[in-house]
PDB file of C-alpha atoms in Angstrom:
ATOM      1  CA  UNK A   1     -20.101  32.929   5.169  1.00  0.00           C
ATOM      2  CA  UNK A   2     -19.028  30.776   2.011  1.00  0.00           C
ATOM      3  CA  UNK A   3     -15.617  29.932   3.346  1.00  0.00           C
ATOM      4  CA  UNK A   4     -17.064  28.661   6.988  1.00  0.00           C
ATOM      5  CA  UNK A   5     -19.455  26.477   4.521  1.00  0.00           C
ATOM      6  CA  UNK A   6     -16.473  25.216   2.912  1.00  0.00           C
ATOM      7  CA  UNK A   7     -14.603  24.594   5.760  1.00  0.00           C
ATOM      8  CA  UNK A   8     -17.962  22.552   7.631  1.00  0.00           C
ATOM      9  CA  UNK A   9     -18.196  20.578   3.999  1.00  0.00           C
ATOM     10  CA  UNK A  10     -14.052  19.683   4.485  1.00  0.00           C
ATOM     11  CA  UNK A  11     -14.756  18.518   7.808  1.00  0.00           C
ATOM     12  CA  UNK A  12     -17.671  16.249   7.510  1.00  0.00           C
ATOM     13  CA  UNK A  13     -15.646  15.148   4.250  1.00  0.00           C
ATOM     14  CA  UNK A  14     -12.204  14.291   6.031  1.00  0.00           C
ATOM     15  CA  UNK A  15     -14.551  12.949   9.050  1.00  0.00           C
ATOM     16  CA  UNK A  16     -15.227   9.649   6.295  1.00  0.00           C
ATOM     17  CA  UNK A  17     -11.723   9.479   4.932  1.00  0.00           C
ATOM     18  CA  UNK A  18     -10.537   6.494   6.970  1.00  0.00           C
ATOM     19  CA  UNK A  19      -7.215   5.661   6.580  1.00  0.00           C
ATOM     20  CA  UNK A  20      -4.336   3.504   8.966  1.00  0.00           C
ATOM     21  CA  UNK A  21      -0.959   4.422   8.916  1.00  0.00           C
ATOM     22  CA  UNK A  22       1.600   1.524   8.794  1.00  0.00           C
ATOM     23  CA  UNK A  23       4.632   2.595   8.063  1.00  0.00           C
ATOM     24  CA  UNK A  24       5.502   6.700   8.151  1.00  0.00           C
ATOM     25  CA  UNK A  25       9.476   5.276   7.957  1.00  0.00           C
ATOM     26  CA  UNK A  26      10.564   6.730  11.330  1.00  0.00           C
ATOM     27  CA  UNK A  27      10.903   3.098  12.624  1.00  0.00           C
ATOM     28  CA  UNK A  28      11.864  -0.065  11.283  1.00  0.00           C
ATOM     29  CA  UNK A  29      11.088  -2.624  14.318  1.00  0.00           C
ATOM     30  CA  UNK A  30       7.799  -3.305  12.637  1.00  0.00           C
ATOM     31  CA  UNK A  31       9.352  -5.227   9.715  1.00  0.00           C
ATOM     32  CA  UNK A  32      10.857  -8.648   9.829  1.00  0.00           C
ATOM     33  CA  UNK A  33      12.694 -10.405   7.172  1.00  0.00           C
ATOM     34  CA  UNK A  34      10.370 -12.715   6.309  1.00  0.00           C
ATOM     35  CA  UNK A  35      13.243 -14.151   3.602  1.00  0.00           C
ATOM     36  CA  UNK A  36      16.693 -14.126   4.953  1.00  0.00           C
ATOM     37  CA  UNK A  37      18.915 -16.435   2.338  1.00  0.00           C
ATOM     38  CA  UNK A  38      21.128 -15.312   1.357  1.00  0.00           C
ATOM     39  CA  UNK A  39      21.795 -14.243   4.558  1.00  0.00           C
ATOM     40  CA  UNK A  40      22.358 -10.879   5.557  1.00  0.00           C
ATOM     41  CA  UNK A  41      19.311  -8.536   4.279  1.00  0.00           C
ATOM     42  CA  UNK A  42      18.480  -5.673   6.499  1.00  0.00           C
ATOM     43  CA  UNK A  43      16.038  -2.918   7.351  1.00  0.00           C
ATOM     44  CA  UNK A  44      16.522   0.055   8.797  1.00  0.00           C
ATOM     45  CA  UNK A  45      15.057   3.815   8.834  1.00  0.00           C
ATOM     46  CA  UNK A  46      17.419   6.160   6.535  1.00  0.00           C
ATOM     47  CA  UNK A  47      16.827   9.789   5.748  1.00  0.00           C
ATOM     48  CA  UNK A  48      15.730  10.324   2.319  1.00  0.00           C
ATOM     49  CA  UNK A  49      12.446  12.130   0.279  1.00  0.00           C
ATOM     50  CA  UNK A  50      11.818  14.892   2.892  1.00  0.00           C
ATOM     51  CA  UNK A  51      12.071  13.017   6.373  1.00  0.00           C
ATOM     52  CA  UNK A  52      12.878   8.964   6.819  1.00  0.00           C
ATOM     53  CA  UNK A  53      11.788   6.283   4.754  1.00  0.00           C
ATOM     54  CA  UNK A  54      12.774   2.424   5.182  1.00  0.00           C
ATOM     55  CA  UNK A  55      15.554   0.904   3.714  1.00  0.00           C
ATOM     56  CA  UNK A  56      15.151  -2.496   2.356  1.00  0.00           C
ATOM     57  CA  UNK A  57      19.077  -4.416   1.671  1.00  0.00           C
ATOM     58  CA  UNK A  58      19.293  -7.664   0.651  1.00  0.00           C
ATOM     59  CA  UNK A  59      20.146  -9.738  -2.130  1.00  0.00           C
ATOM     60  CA  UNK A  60      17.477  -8.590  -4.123  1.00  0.00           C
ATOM     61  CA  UNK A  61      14.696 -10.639  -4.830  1.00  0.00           C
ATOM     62  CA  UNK A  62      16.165 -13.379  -3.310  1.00  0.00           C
ATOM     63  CA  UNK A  63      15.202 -11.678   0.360  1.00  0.00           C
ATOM     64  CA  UNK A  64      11.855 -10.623   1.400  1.00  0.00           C
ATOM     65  CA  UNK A  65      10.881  -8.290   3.954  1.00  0.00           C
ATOM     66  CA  UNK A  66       7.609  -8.031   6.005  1.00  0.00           C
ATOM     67  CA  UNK A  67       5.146  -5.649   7.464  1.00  0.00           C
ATOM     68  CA  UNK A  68       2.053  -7.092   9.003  1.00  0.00           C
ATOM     69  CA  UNK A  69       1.928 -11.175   8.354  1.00  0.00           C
ATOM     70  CA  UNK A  70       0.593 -13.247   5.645  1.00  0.00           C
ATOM     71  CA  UNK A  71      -1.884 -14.733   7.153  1.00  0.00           C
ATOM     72  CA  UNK A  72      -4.291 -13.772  10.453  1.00  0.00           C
ATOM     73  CA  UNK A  73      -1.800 -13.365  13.407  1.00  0.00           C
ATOM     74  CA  UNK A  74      -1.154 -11.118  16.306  1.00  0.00           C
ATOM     75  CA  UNK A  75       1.641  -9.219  13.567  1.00  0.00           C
ATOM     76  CA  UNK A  76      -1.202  -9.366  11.036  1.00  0.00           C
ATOM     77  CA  UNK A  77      -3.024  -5.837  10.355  1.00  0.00           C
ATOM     78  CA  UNK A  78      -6.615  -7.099  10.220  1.00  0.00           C
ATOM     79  CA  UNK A  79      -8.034  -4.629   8.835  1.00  0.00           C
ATOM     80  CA  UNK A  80     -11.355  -5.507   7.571  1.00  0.00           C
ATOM     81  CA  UNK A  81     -12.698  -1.675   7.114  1.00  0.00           C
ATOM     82  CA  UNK A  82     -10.016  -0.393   3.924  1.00  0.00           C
ATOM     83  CA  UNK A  83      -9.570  -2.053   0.786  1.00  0.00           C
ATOM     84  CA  UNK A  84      -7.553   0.842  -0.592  1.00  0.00           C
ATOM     85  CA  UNK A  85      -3.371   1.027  -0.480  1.00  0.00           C
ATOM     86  CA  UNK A  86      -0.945   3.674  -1.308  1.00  0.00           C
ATOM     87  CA  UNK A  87       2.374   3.091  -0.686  1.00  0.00           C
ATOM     88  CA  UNK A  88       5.711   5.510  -1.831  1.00  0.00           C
ATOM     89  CA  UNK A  89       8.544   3.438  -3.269  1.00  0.00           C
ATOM     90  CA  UNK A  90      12.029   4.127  -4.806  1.00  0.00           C
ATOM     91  CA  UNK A  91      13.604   1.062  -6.214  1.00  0.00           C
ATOM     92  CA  UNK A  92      16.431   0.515  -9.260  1.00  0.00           C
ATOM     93  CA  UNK A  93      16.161  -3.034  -9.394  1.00  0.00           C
ATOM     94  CA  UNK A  94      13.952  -5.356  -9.718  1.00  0.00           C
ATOM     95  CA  UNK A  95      10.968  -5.813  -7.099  1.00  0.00           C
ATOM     96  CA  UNK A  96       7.608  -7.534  -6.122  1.00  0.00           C
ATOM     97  CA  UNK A  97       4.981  -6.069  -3.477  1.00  0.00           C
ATOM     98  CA  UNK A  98       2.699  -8.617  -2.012  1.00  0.00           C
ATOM     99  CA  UNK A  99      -0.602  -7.771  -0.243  1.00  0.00           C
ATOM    100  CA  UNK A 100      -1.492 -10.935   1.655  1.00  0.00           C
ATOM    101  CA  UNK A 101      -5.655 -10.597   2.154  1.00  0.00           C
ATOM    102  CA  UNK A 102      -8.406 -13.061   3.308  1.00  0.00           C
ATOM    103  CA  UNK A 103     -11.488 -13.201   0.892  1.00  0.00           C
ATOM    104  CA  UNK A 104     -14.755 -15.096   0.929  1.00  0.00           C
ATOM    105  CA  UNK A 105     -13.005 -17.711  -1.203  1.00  0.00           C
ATOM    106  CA  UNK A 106     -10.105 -17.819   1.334  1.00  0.00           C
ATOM    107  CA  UNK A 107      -6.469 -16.105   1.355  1.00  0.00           C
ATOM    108  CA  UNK A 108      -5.242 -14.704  -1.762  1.00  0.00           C
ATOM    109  CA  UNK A 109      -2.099 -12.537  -2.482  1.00  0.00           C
ATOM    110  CA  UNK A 110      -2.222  -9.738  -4.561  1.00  0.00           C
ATOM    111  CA  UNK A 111       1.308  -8.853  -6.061  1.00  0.00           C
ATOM    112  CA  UNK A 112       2.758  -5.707  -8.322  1.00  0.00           C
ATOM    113  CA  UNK A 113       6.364  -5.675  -9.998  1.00  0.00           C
ATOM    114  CA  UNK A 114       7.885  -3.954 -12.500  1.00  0.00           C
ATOM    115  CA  UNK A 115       6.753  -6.044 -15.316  1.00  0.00           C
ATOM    116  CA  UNK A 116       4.050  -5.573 -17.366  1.00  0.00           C
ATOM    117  CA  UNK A 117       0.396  -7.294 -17.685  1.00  0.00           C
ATOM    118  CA  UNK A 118      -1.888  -8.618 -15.363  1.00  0.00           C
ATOM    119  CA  UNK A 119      -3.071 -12.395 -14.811  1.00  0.00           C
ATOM    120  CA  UNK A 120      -3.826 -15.003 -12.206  1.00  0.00           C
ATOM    121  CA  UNK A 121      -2.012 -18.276 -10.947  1.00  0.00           C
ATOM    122  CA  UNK A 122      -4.356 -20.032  -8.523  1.00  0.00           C
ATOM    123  CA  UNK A 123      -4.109 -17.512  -5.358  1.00  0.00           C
ATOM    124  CA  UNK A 124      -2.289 -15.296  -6.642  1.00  0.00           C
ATOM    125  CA  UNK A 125      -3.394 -12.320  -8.523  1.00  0.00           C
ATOM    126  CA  UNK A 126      -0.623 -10.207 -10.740  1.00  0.00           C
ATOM    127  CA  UNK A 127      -0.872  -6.650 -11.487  1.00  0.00           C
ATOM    128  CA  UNK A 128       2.662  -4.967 -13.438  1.00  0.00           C
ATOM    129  CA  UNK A 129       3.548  -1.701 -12.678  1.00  0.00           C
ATOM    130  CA  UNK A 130       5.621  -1.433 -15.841  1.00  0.00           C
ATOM    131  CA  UNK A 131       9.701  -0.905 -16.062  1.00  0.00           C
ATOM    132  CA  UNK A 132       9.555   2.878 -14.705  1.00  0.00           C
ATOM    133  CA  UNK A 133       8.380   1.690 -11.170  1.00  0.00           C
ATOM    134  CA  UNK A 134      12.296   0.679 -10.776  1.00  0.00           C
ATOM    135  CA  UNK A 135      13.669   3.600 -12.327  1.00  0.00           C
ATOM    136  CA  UNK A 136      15.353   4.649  -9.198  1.00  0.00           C
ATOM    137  CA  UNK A 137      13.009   7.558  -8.390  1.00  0.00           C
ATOM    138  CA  UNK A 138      10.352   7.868  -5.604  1.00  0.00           C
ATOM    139  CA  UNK A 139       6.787   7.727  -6.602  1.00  0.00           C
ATOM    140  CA  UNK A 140       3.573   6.617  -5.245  1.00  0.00           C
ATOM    141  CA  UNK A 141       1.486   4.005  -6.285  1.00  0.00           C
ATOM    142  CA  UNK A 142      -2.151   3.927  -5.041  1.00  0.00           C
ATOM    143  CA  UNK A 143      -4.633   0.685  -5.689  1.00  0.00           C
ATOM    144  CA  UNK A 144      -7.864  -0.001  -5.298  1.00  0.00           C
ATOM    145  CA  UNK A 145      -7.331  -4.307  -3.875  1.00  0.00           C
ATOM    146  CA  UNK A 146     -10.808  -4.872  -4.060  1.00  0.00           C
ATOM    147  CA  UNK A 147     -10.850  -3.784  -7.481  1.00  0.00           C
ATOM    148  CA  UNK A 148      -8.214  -5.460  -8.522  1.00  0.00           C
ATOM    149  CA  UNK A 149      -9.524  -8.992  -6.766  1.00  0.00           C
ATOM    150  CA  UNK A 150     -12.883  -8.583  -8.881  1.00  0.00           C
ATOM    151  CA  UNK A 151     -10.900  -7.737 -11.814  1.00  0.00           C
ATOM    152  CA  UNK A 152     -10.455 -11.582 -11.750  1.00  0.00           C
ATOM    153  CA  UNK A 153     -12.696 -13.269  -9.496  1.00  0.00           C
ATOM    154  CA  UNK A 154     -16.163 -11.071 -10.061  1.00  0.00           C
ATOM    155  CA  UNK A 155     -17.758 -12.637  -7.231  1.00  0.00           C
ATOM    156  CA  UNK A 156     -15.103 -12.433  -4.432  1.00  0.00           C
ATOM    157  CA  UNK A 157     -14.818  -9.810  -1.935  1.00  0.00           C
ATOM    158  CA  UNK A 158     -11.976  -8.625   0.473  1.00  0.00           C
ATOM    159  CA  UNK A 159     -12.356  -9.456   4.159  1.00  0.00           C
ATOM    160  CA  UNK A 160      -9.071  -8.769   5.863  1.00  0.00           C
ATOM    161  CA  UNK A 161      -5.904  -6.924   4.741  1.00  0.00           C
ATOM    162  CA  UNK A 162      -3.422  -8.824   7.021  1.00  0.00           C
ATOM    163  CA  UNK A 163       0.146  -7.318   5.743  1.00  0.00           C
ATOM    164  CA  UNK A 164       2.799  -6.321   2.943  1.00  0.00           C
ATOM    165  CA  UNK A 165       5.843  -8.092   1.899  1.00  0.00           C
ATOM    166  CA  UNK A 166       8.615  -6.590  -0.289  1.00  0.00           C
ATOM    167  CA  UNK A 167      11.090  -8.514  -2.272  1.00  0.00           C
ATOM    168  CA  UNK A 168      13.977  -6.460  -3.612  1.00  0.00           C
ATOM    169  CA  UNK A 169      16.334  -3.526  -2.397  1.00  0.00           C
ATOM    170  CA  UNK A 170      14.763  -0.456  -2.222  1.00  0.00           C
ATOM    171  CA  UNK A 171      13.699   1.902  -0.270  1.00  0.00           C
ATOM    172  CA  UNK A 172       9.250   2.635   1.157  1.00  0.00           C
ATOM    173  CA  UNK A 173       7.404   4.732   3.281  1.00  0.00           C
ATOM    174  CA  UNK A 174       3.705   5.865   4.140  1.00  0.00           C
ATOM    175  CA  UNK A 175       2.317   3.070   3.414  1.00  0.00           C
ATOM    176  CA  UNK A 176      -1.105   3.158   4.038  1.00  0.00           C
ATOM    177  CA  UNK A 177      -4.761   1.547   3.833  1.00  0.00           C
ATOM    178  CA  UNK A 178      -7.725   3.340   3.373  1.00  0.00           C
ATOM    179  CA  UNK A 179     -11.441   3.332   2.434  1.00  0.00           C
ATOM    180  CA  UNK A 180     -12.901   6.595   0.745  1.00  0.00           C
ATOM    181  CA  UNK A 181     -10.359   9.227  -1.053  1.00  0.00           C
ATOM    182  CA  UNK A 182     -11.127  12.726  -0.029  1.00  0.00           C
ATOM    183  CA  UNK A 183     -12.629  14.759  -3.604  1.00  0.00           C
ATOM    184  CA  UNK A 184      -9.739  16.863  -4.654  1.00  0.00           C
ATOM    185  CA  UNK A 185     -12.376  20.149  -4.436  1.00  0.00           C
ATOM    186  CA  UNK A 186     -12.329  19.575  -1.051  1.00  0.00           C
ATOM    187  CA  UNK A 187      -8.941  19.276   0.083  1.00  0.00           C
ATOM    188  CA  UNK A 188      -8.825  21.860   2.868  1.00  0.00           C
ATOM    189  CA  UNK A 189      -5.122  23.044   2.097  1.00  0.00           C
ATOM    190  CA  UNK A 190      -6.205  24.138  -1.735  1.00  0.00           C
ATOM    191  CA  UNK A 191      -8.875  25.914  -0.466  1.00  0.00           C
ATOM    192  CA  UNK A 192      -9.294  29.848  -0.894  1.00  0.00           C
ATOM    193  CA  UNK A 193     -11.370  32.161   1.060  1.00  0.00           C
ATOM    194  CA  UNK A 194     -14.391  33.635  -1.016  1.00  0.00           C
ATOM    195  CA  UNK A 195     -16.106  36.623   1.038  1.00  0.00           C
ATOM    196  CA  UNK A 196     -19.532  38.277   0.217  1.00  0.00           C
TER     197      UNK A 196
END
């Protein structure tokens, strides 16, 4: 009787964990390089962490690639329910990650590199990841963009998530958006069957 209890609690739980998929790295066509001189960057779907991931090759920061659009477009995600991002990442180089979003105070780009500190520069809003985010291993980074908008503009809010630009050679996958995590108690795969 506990463990069906359980199981109805993980349901109704993973019923509110919204999330959107955009990138899973099985195809590239999705991405465009938004940055292309030097000429010559690329993307393309390699194998790599488990399954395929996307390959970013370019010229470093000097190219940028893009998933979704900058501003509201047909390519744009427009996602005005999540406000949450993970993304998976392996780069050895330097990089910056752009989130391009629409507030109430209009567009603002949220960015994360392997610097340090945080700040703000009219529209744009810095986080730094810190030197190991380009230490050539995969990891995940997960961040909470409303958070971080409020962090310097208390009275702003997030309306639309419109895309994801990458400058740098690297490699991502499953990158996605989402609204409420799911509590780690009741993630249905840790789970163990208590009987009466």
């Amino acid at each position: 009787m506990k463990l069906k209890i359980l199981f109805l609690i993980t349901l109704f739980f993973n019923g509110l964990w919204a999330t959107t998929v955009y990138e899973n790295g099985d195809d590239a066509s999705d991405w465009k390089v938004s940055d292309n001189r030097p000429a010559g960057a690329t993307v393309s779907s390699v194998p790599d962490n488990g399954g395929n991931v996307i390959e970013l090759n370019g010229s470093g920061t000097r190219n940028a690639y893009l998933l979704g659009d900058k501003r509201d477009s047909a390519d744009a995600w427009n996602n005005s329910e999540d406000k949450k991002i993970k993304w998976s990442m392996k780069f050895d180089e330097s990089f910056r990650i752009s989130i391009f979003v629409e507030t109430t105070d209009g567009p603002r780009v949220l960015y994360y590199d392997n610097k340090k500190g945080k700040g703000k520069r009219r529209t744009k809003i810095h986080y730094g990841l810190g030197s190991d985010s380009s230490n050539g291993e995969w990891q995940t980074i997960t961040r909470d963009l409303e958070a971080d908008l409020k962090a310097f503009e208390s009275d702003n809010e997030i309306e639309t998530v419109y895309g994801f630009m990458v400058r740098g050679s690297g490699r991502v996958d499953d990158i996605i958006l989402f609204n409420i995590p799911i509590p780690h108690c009741l993630n249905p795969l840790t789970l163990t069957p208590v009987f009466d």
